[in-house]
């Protein structure tokens, strides 16, 4: 539960920075159109914004990997190009595998199915337990009379 709140809070902070970069891009775009300056500033801001998009996707990928590990659901094959793409953030970790939109959809479906199975199993045993308790109460009340 705490992990989910931390994930949502971190995502909120990252998206806030992303919105700020988008606003900065719009201001720079107007400035370039007005004064006819070189668009190197636009390119730099767009590159930062794209990198932030990738960073958000990477954080989401990490979250889904941890969730799958906790639920004992296997993640899709990392070599599948439809489900993953590689991106290098120019740090010591090198290329990182990030889920694509299709990959996010596939992993979410796997997680939903596993949670559904666990809920069904819990519901079955819960109703059996309540039925047994009811039967025992009925038996005790019949024996008392």
XYZ file of N, CA and C in Angstrom, residues 10-134:
375
model
N 5.654 10.087 -6.577
C 6.803 10.303 -7.451
C 6.348 10.627 -8.872
N 5.325 9.917 -9.348
C 4.783 10.184 -10.672
C 4.204 11.593 -10.746
N 3.537 12.013 -9.675
C 2.977 13.368 -9.616
C 4.087 14.421 -9.723
N 5.185 14.221 -8.990
C 6.305 15.161 -9.046
C 6.924 15.200 -10.441
N 7.103 14.029 -11.051
C 7.694 13.978 -12.385
C 6.800 14.655 -13.418
N 5.507 14.448 -13.317
C 4.587 15.074 -14.275
C 4.514 16.585 -14.080
N 4.703 17.028 -12.839
C 4.730 18.461 -12.564
C 5.918 19.106 -13.268
N 7.080 18.466 -13.189
C 8.271 18.968 -13.885
C 8.052 18.908 -15.397
N 7.383 17.871 -15.859
C 7.105 17.726 -17.282
C 6.208 18.862 -17.771
N 5.206 19.217 -16.993
C 4.330 20.340 -17.368
C 5.122 21.650 -17.424
N 6.033 21.816 -16.478
C 6.865 23.023 -16.460
C 7.728 23.088 -17.723
N 8.288 21.952 -18.138
C 9.083 21.917 -19.365
C 8.230 22.228 -20.593
N 6.990 21.731 -20.595
C 6.090 22.009 -21.721
C 5.779 23.505 -21.803
N 5.560 24.140 -20.665
C 5.316 25.577 -20.658
C 6.549 26.343 -21.125
N 7.705 25.914 -20.679
C 8.965 26.541 -21.092
C 9.146 26.407 -22.599
N 8.763 25.265 -23.156
C 8.865 25.046 -24.587
C 7.949 25.999 -25.345
N 6.721 26.166 -24.847
C 5.775 27.063 -25.514
C 6.276 28.510 -25.513
N 6.839 28.948 -24.392
C 7.385 30.309 -24.304
C 8.548 30.474 -25.288
N 9.431 29.499 -25.331
C 10.572 29.566 -26.239
C 10.113 29.535 -27.694
N 9.068 28.782 -27.973
C 8.554 28.692 -29.337
C 8.018 30.046 -29.806
N 7.304 30.732 -28.934
C 6.787 32.065 -29.270
C 7.951 33.030 -29.485
N 8.963 32.949 -28.621
C 10.121 33.820 -28.736
C 10.851 33.590 -30.055
N 10.988 32.340 -30.457
C 11.676 32.020 -31.704
C 10.885 32.521 -32.903
N 9.567 32.370 -32.867
C 8.738 32.816 -33.989
C 8.740 34.335 -34.101
N 8.735 35.029 -32.965
C 8.713 36.490 -32.971
C 10.013 37.075 -33.502
N 11.114 36.610 -32.969
C 12.388 37.253 -33.255
C 13.209 36.527 -34.312
N 12.763 35.357 -34.731
C 13.472 34.631 -35.767
C 14.823 34.092 -35.332
N 14.956 33.771 -34.053
C 16.209 33.213 -33.548
C 16.381 31.778 -34.009
N 17.562 31.263 -33.747
C 17.866 29.879 -34.043
C 17.044 28.980 -33.118
N 16.641 27.849 -33.612
C 15.760 26.983 -32.814
C 16.529 25.965 -31.980
N 17.785 26.233 -31.643
C 18.558 25.321 -30.801
C 17.960 25.221 -29.411
N 17.395 26.345 -28.944
C 16.776 26.334 -27.610
C 15.550 25.421 -27.594
N 14.757 25.499 -28.667
C 13.585 24.615 -28.779
C 13.998 23.154 -28.802
N 15.038 22.871 -29.555
C 15.516 21.492 -29.652
C 15.994 20.976 -28.303
N 16.691 21.807 -27.567
C 17.192 21.413 -26.252
C 16.049 21.138 -25.278
N 15.068 22.018 -25.259
C 13.926 21.835 -24.355
C 13.122 20.603 -24.751
N 12.917 20.410 -26.063
C 12.175 19.235 -26.532
C 12.897 17.947 -26.167
N 14.226 17.973 -26.245
C 15.002 16.785 -25.874
C 14.861 16.488 -24.383
N 14.902 17.523 -23.543
C 14.703 17.336 -22.103
C 13.313 16.785 -21.813
N 12.313 17.333 -22.511
C 10.937 16.875 -22.305
C 10.770 15.418 -22.719
N 11.385 15.042 -23.839
C 11.320 13.655 -24.297
C 12.009 12.728 -23.299
N 13.156 13.163 -22.770
C 13.863 12.359 -21.784
C 13.028 12.189 -20.512
N 12.298 13.231 -20.142
C 11.427 13.123 -18.975
C 10.284 12.148 -19.230
N 9.742 12.156 -20.442
C 8.716 11.170 -20.797
C 9.257 9.757 -20.634
N 10.464 9.548 -21.120
C 11.082 8.226 -21.003
C 11.329 7.867 -19.540
N 11.726 8.857 -18.731
C 11.990 8.605 -17.317
C 10.697 8.201 -16.611
N 9.588 8.855 -16.928
C 8.293 8.499 -16.342
C 7.921 7.075 -16.750
N 8.101 6.751 -18.027
C 7.813 5.389 -18.490
C 8.699 4.364 -17.786
N 9.960 4.734 -17.546
C 10.865 3.814 -16.854
C 10.402 3.581 -15.421
N 10.005 4.628 -14.735
C 9.508 4.477 -13.360
C 8.253 3.614 -13.337
N 7.367 3.784 -14.310
C 6.172 2.952 -14.389
C 6.549 1.497 -14.643
N 7.539 1.280 -15.498
C 8.009 -0.080 -15.771
C 8.543 -0.727 -14.502
N 9.337 0.023 -13.738
C 9.868 -0.505 -12.481
C 8.731 -0.871 -11.521
N 7.728 -0.022 -11.436
C 6.594 -0.272 -10.535
C 5.875 -1.553 -10.938
N 5.620 -1.709 -12.232
C 4.918 -2.907 -12.687
C 5.769 -4.160 -12.496
N 7.087 -4.038 -12.630
C 7.954 -5.188 -12.377
C 7.873 -5.616 -10.913
N 7.906 -4.650 -10.002
C 7.797 -4.986 -8.573
C 6.425 -5.587 -8.257
N 5.388 -5.046 -8.871
C 4.040 -5.560 -8.648
C 3.918 -6.989 -9.154
N 4.484 -7.262 -10.308
C 4.458 -8.630 -10.849
C 5.247 -9.584 -9.964
N 6.368 -9.134 -9.434
C 7.144 -9.982 -8.533
C 6.349 -10.295 -7.274
N 5.654 -9.302 -6.746
C 4.882 -9.513 -5.528
C 3.712 -10.471 -5.768
N 3.096 -10.388 -6.946
C 1.968 -11.259 -7.271
C 2.401 -12.596 -7.875
N 3.700 -12.769 -8.074
C 4.258 -13.981 -8.691
C 3.748 -14.182 -10.117
N 3.655 -13.070 -10.843
C 3.254 -13.091 -12.245
C 4.502 -12.850 -13.083
N 4.782 -13.688 -14.065
C 5.983 -13.461 -14.877
C 5.808 -12.256 -15.800
N 6.842 -11.432 -15.852
C 6.854 -10.308 -16.783
C 7.039 -10.852 -18.191
N 6.558 -10.127 -19.198
C 6.790 -10.568 -20.582
C 8.284 -10.584 -20.907
N 8.630 -11.325 -21.943
C 10.024 -11.472 -22.354
C 10.628 -10.116 -22.688
N 11.768 -9.831 -22.100
C 12.413 -8.523 -22.243
C 12.956 -8.306 -23.662
N 13.127 -9.357 -24.416
C 13.645 -9.251 -25.784
C 12.543 -9.004 -26.812
N 11.291 -9.008 -26.388
C 10.174 -8.767 -27.293
C 10.120 -7.281 -27.639
N 10.356 -6.952 -28.895
C 10.434 -5.560 -29.316
C 9.076 -4.874 -29.353
N 7.999 -5.634 -29.386
C 6.668 -5.031 -29.339
C 6.330 -4.548 -27.929
N 6.910 -5.196 -26.930
C 6.573 -4.885 -25.547
C 7.606 -4.000 -24.852
N 8.833 -3.991 -25.335
C 9.907 -3.214 -24.704
C 10.674 -2.412 -25.745
N 11.243 -1.307 -25.312
C 12.228 -0.599 -26.103
C 13.383 -0.215 -25.178
N 14.528 0.054 -25.765
C 15.715 0.409 -24.984
C 15.922 1.919 -25.055
N 16.354 2.478 -23.919
C 16.681 3.895 -23.878
C 17.866 4.087 -22.945
N 18.795 4.955 -23.339
C 19.977 5.229 -22.535
C 19.860 6.638 -21.978
N 19.899 6.762 -20.654
C 19.793 8.056 -19.993
C 21.162 8.715 -19.807
N 22.177 8.217 -20.466
C 23.543 8.732 -20.368
C 24.050 8.724 -18.936
N 23.843 7.610 -18.264
C 24.383 7.438 -16.918
C 25.130 6.112 -16.860
N 25.541 5.725 -15.664
C 26.359 4.519 -15.529
C 25.590 3.219 -15.767
N 24.270 3.279 -15.864
C 23.483 2.058 -16.028
C 23.356 1.603 -17.483
N 23.641 2.461 -18.416
C 23.562 2.081 -19.825
C 22.120 1.993 -20.308
N 21.892 1.100 -21.281
C 20.549 0.935 -21.842
C 19.604 0.324 -20.810
N 18.400 0.863 -20.780
C 17.374 0.320 -19.886
C 16.183 -0.104 -20.730
N 15.555 -1.178 -20.312
C 14.382 -1.681 -21.018
C 13.136 -1.026 -20.421
N 12.336 -0.429 -21.297
C 11.135 0.290 -20.884
C 9.951 -0.300 -21.642
N 8.843 -0.468 -20.946
C 7.654 -1.014 -21.585
C 7.052 -0.012 -22.581
N 6.600 -0.521 -23.707
C 5.864 0.302 -24.661
C 4.409 0.368 -24.215
N 3.588 1.086 -24.962
C 2.168 1.165 -24.637
C 1.524 -0.217 -24.698
N 1.896 -0.995 -25.688
C 1.385 -2.367 -25.803
C 1.871 -3.200 -24.620
N 3.112 -2.982 -24.219
C 3.668 -3.703 -23.072
C 2.954 -3.368 -21.776
N 2.672 -2.062 -21.563
C 1.923 -1.667 -20.373
C 0.550 -2.326 -20.349
N -0.087 -2.369 -21.507
C -1.412 -2.987 -21.596
C -1.338 -4.478 -21.273
N -0.336 -5.148 -21.805
C -0.185 -6.596 -21.565
C 0.078 -6.881 -20.088
N 0.954 -6.092 -19.467
C 1.290 -6.316 -18.057
C 0.087 -6.010 -17.172
N -0.636 -4.942 -17.480
C -1.836 -4.619 -16.690
C -2.861 -5.739 -16.772
N -3.012 -6.316 -17.959
C -3.957 -7.433 -18.086
C -3.518 -8.632 -17.250
N -2.222 -8.925 -17.247
C -1.708 -10.032 -16.435
C -1.976 -9.772 -14.946
N -1.732 -8.554 -14.512
C -1.936 -8.203 -13.103
C -3.407 -8.284 -12.738
N -4.266 -7.768 -13.613
C -5.716 -7.821 -13.345
C -6.214 -9.254 -13.228
N -5.758 -10.113 -14.132
C -6.185 -11.512 -14.104
C -5.738 -12.193 -12.808
N -4.516 -11.934 -12.389
C -4.026 -12.565 -11.160
C -4.793 -12.061 -9.940
N -5.064 -10.762 -9.889
C -5.840 -10.225 -8.776
C -7.260 -10.787 -8.775
N -7.817 -10.977 -9.969
C -9.158 -11.553 -10.092
C -9.176 -12.985 -9.572
N -8.151 -13.760 -9.907
C -8.069 -15.146 -9.418
C -7.953 -15.190 -7.899
N -7.141 -14.305 -7.343
C -6.975 -14.279 -5.889
C -8.267 -13.858 -5.188
N -8.969 -12.894 -5.764
C -10.253 -12.476 -5.182
C -11.274 -13.606 -5.241
N -11.299 -14.326 -6.346
C -12.242 -15.436 -6.483
C -11.940 -16.525 -5.466
N -10.670 -16.841 -5.285
C -10.296 -17.872 -4.302
C -10.649 -17.416 -2.893
N -10.371 -16.162 -2.572
C -10.703 -15.642 -1.253
C -12.227 -15.652 -1.042
N -12.981 -15.246 -2.055
C -14.438 -15.242 -1.954
C -15.001 -16.637 -1.737
N -14.442 -17.610 -2.426
C -14.902 -18.989 -2.266
C -14.692 -19.463 -0.834
N -13.476 -19.303 -0.319
C -13.186 -19.785 1.028
C -13.910 -18.973 2.100
N -14.133 -17.711 1.842
C -14.871 -16.885 2.794
C -16.319 -17.357 2.909
N -16.962 -17.636 1.774
C -18.347 -18.119 1.820
C -18.438 -19.508 2.447
N -17.455 -20.369 2.189
C -17.440 -21.689 2.816
C -17.328 -21.546 4.332
N -16.442 -20.665 4.796
C -16.253 -20.450 6.232
C -17.525 -19.895 6.881
N -18.159 -18.934 6.252
C -19.391 -18.360 6.800
C -20.490 -19.423 6.832
N -20.557 -20.260 5.801
C -21.543 -21.339 5.782
C -21.317 -22.338 6.910
N -20.060 -22.690 7.147
C -19.756 -23.614 8.239
C -20.098 -23.008 9.597
N -19.796 -21.743 9.773
C -20.146 -21.080 11.046
C -21.655 -21.066 11.232
N -22.388 -20.779 10.179
C -23.851 -20.800 10.260
C -24.388 -22.183 10.583
